[in-house]
């Protein structure tokens, strides 16, 4: 009976070690992908004065990484376009969505690699 308990304890210990390793790798993947996203957004963003493009930042909120712009009010207006005061519309400058899709692809790939070991 002691042998069975030892085997069970060893299995539990191995699973805990595996999950801890996966957690670390997933957190690293999140940070790496978020840093990549900030770099790409700084390059891809429209540049009139450059303040918007250089405003991309990264911060950790709990266990998640958040990519944001200091001039957050402009992100939606530039990405989707908007109405002008005297009529007409300003064309959309899609720059966030392509980077977002690339980040999702890369993060998914890194998480799958972490799970496979």
PDB file of C-alpha atoms in Angstrom:
ATOM      1  CA  UNK A   1       0.000   0.000   0.000  1.00  0.00           C
ATOM      2  CA  UNK A   2       2.897   2.353   0.711  1.00  0.00           C
ATOM      3  CA  UNK A   3       4.126   1.821  -2.859  1.00  0.00           C
ATOM      4  CA  UNK A   4       0.813   2.989  -4.313  1.00  0.00           C
ATOM      5  CA  UNK A   5       0.845   6.107  -2.108  1.00  0.00           C
ATOM      6  CA  UNK A   6       4.428   6.866  -3.154  1.00  0.00           C
ATOM      7  CA  UNK A   7       3.495   6.553  -6.824  1.00  0.00           C
ATOM      8  CA  UNK A   8       0.441   8.790  -6.345  1.00  0.00           C
ATOM      9  CA  UNK A   9       2.523  11.397  -4.507  1.00  0.00           C
ATOM     10  CA  UNK A  10       5.173  11.303  -7.236  1.00  0.00           C
ATOM     11  CA  UNK A  11       2.525  11.797  -9.947  1.00  0.00           C
ATOM     12  CA  UNK A  12       1.024  14.763  -8.069  1.00  0.00           C
ATOM     13  CA  UNK A  13       4.480  16.299  -7.564  1.00  0.00           C
ATOM     14  CA  UNK A  14       5.326  15.886 -11.253  1.00  0.00           C
ATOM     15  CA  UNK A  15       2.031  17.457 -12.350  1.00  0.00           C
ATOM     16  CA  UNK A  16       2.550  20.441 -10.027  1.00  0.00           C
ATOM     17  CA  UNK A  17       6.062  20.936 -11.361  1.00  0.00           C
ATOM     18  CA  UNK A  18       4.776  20.738 -14.952  1.00  0.00           C
ATOM     19  CA  UNK A  19       1.982  23.257 -14.332  1.00  0.00           C
ATOM     20  CA  UNK A  20       4.400  25.649 -12.612  1.00  0.00           C
ATOM     21  CA  UNK A  21       6.745  25.456 -15.612  1.00  0.00           C
ATOM     22  CA  UNK A  22       3.850  26.051 -18.023  1.00  0.00           C
ATOM     23  CA  UNK A  23       2.666  29.072 -15.984  1.00  0.00           C
ATOM     24  CA  UNK A  24       6.132  30.632 -16.116  1.00  0.00           C
ATOM     25  CA  UNK A  25       6.438  30.046 -19.862  1.00  0.00           C
ATOM     26  CA  UNK A  26       2.937  31.417 -20.539  1.00  0.00           C
ATOM     27  CA  UNK A  27       3.689  34.560 -18.513  1.00  0.00           C
ATOM     28  CA  UNK A  28       6.968  35.025 -20.407  1.00  0.00           C
ATOM     29  CA  UNK A  29       5.132  34.533 -23.703  1.00  0.00           C
ATOM     30  CA  UNK A  30       2.576  37.176 -22.731  1.00  0.00           C
ATOM     31  CA  UNK A  31       5.289  39.686 -21.915  1.00  0.00           C
ATOM     32  CA  UNK A  32       7.295  38.939 -25.081  1.00  0.00           C
ATOM     33  CA  UNK A  33       4.252  39.209 -27.348  1.00  0.00           C
ATOM     34  CA  UNK A  34       3.095  42.415 -25.656  1.00  0.00           C
ATOM     35  CA  UNK A  35       6.542  43.984 -26.036  1.00  0.00           C
ATOM     36  CA  UNK A  36       6.506  42.972 -29.702  1.00  0.00           C
ATOM     37  CA  UNK A  37       3.063  44.568 -30.076  1.00  0.00           C
ATOM     38  CA  UNK A  38       4.231  47.860 -28.584  1.00  0.00           C
ATOM     39  CA  UNK A  39       7.250  47.938 -30.923  1.00  0.00           C
ATOM     40  CA  UNK A  40       5.083  47.187 -33.984  1.00  0.00           C
ATOM     41  CA  UNK A  41       2.425  49.735 -33.005  1.00  0.00           C
ATOM     42  CA  UNK A  42       5.081  52.440 -32.641  1.00  0.00           C
ATOM     43  CA  UNK A  43       6.182  51.676 -36.209  1.00  0.00           C
ATOM     44  CA  UNK A  44       2.726  51.147 -37.757  1.00  0.00           C
ATOM     45  CA  UNK A  45       0.915  54.091 -36.120  1.00  0.00           C
ATOM     46  CA  UNK A  46       0.147  57.243 -38.114  1.00  0.00           C
ATOM     47  CA  UNK A  47       2.723  59.956 -37.494  1.00  0.00           C
ATOM     48  CA  UNK A  48       1.726  63.581 -37.700  1.00  0.00           C
ATOM     49  CA  UNK A  49       3.675  64.947 -34.731  1.00  0.00           C
ATOM     50  CA  UNK A  50       4.830  61.529 -33.539  1.00  0.00           C
ATOM     51  CA  UNK A  51       3.275  61.854 -30.070  1.00  0.00           C
ATOM     52  CA  UNK A  52       0.576  59.284 -30.821  1.00  0.00           C
ATOM     53  CA  UNK A  53       3.025  56.758 -32.275  1.00  0.00           C
ATOM     54  CA  UNK A  54       5.419  57.124 -29.337  1.00  0.00           C
ATOM     55  CA  UNK A  55       2.576  56.942 -26.821  1.00  0.00           C
ATOM     56  CA  UNK A  56       2.242  53.138 -26.896  1.00  0.00           C
ATOM     57  CA  UNK A  57       2.956  51.601 -23.505  1.00  0.00           C
ATOM     58  CA  UNK A  58       2.856  48.259 -21.741  1.00  0.00           C
ATOM     59  CA  UNK A  59       1.826  47.534 -18.168  1.00  0.00           C
ATOM     60  CA  UNK A  60       1.055  44.489 -16.097  1.00  0.00           C
ATOM     61  CA  UNK A  61      -2.378  44.311 -14.487  1.00  0.00           C
ATOM     62  CA  UNK A  62      -2.579  41.302 -12.212  1.00  0.00           C
ATOM     63  CA  UNK A  63      -1.341  38.421 -14.329  1.00  0.00           C
ATOM     64  CA  UNK A  64      -2.182  40.082 -17.657  1.00  0.00           C
ATOM     65  CA  UNK A  65      -0.168  42.425 -19.867  1.00  0.00           C
ATOM     66  CA  UNK A  66      -2.014  45.451 -21.243  1.00  0.00           C
ATOM     67  CA  UNK A  67      -0.909  47.385 -24.321  1.00  0.00           C
ATOM     68  CA  UNK A  68      -2.310  50.915 -24.359  1.00  0.00           C
ATOM     69  CA  UNK A  69      -1.684  54.393 -25.720  1.00  0.00           C
ATOM     70  CA  UNK A  70      -1.270  57.477 -23.540  1.00  0.00           C
ATOM     71  CA  UNK A  71      -3.467  59.328 -26.055  1.00  0.00           C
ATOM     72  CA  UNK A  72      -6.189  56.688 -25.703  1.00  0.00           C
ATOM     73  CA  UNK A  73      -8.915  58.965 -27.086  1.00  0.00           C
ATOM     74  CA  UNK A  74      -7.298  58.902 -30.516  1.00  0.00           C
ATOM     75  CA  UNK A  75      -7.036  55.125 -30.940  1.00  0.00           C
ATOM     76  CA  UNK A  76     -10.679  54.584 -31.866  1.00  0.00           C
ATOM     77  CA  UNK A  77     -10.896  57.739 -33.988  1.00  0.00           C
ATOM     78  CA  UNK A  78      -7.837  56.819 -36.046  1.00  0.00           C
ATOM     79  CA  UNK A  79      -8.641  53.113 -36.318  1.00  0.00           C
ATOM     80  CA  UNK A  80     -12.321  53.535 -37.293  1.00  0.00           C
ATOM     81  CA  UNK A  81     -12.463  57.020 -38.828  1.00  0.00           C
ATOM     82  CA  UNK A  82     -14.810  59.773 -37.664  1.00  0.00           C
ATOM     83  CA  UNK A  83     -17.109  62.587 -38.786  1.00  0.00           C
ATOM     84  CA  UNK A  84     -15.744  66.079 -39.417  1.00  0.00           C
ATOM     85  CA  UNK A  85     -17.273  69.165 -37.830  1.00  0.00           C
ATOM     86  CA  UNK A  86     -18.221  70.725 -41.192  1.00  0.00           C
ATOM     87  CA  UNK A  87     -19.509  67.488 -42.684  1.00  0.00           C
ATOM     88  CA  UNK A  88     -17.768  64.608 -44.351  1.00  0.00           C
ATOM     89  CA  UNK A  89     -15.646  61.907 -42.818  1.00  0.00           C
ATOM     90  CA  UNK A  90     -12.032  61.300 -41.966  1.00  0.00           C
ATOM     91  CA  UNK A  91     -10.825  58.012 -43.443  1.00  0.00           C
ATOM     92  CA  UNK A  92      -9.903  55.201 -41.095  1.00  0.00           C
ATOM     93  CA  UNK A  93      -6.220  54.371 -40.690  1.00  0.00           C
ATOM     94  CA  UNK A  94      -6.270  50.731 -39.689  1.00  0.00           C
ATOM     95  CA  UNK A  95      -3.083  50.093 -37.730  1.00  0.00           C
ATOM     96  CA  UNK A  96      -4.100  48.334 -34.508  1.00  0.00           C
ATOM     97  CA  UNK A  97      -6.079  45.366 -35.897  1.00  0.00           C
ATOM     98  CA  UNK A  98      -3.244  43.848 -37.994  1.00  0.00           C
ATOM     99  CA  UNK A  99      -0.841  44.037 -35.054  1.00  0.00           C
ATOM    100  CA  UNK A 100      -3.487  42.573 -32.748  1.00  0.00           C
ATOM    101  CA  UNK A 101      -4.045  39.592 -35.062  1.00  0.00           C
ATOM    102  CA  UNK A 102      -0.302  38.962 -35.312  1.00  0.00           C
ATOM    103  CA  UNK A 103       0.005  39.139 -31.514  1.00  0.00           C
ATOM    104  CA  UNK A 104      -2.830  36.634 -31.067  1.00  0.00           C
ATOM    105  CA  UNK A 105      -1.218  34.221 -33.542  1.00  0.00           C
ATOM    106  CA  UNK A 106       2.191  34.495 -31.916  1.00  0.00           C
ATOM    107  CA  UNK A 107       0.830  34.163 -28.369  1.00  0.00           C
ATOM    108  CA  UNK A 108      -1.222  31.098 -29.290  1.00  0.00           C
ATOM    109  CA  UNK A 109       1.813  29.476 -30.888  1.00  0.00           C
ATOM    110  CA  UNK A 110       4.028  30.183 -27.849  1.00  0.00           C
ATOM    111  CA  UNK A 111       1.419  28.846 -25.412  1.00  0.00           C
ATOM    112  CA  UNK A 112       1.031  25.649 -27.448  1.00  0.00           C
ATOM    113  CA  UNK A 113       4.829  25.218 -27.425  1.00  0.00           C
ATOM    114  CA  UNK A 114       4.880  25.744 -23.650  1.00  0.00           C
ATOM    115  CA  UNK A 115       2.188  23.112 -23.125  1.00  0.00           C
ATOM    116  CA  UNK A 116       3.954  20.587 -25.360  1.00  0.00           C
ATOM    117  CA  UNK A 117       7.121  21.098 -23.337  1.00  0.00           C
TER     118      UNK A 117
END
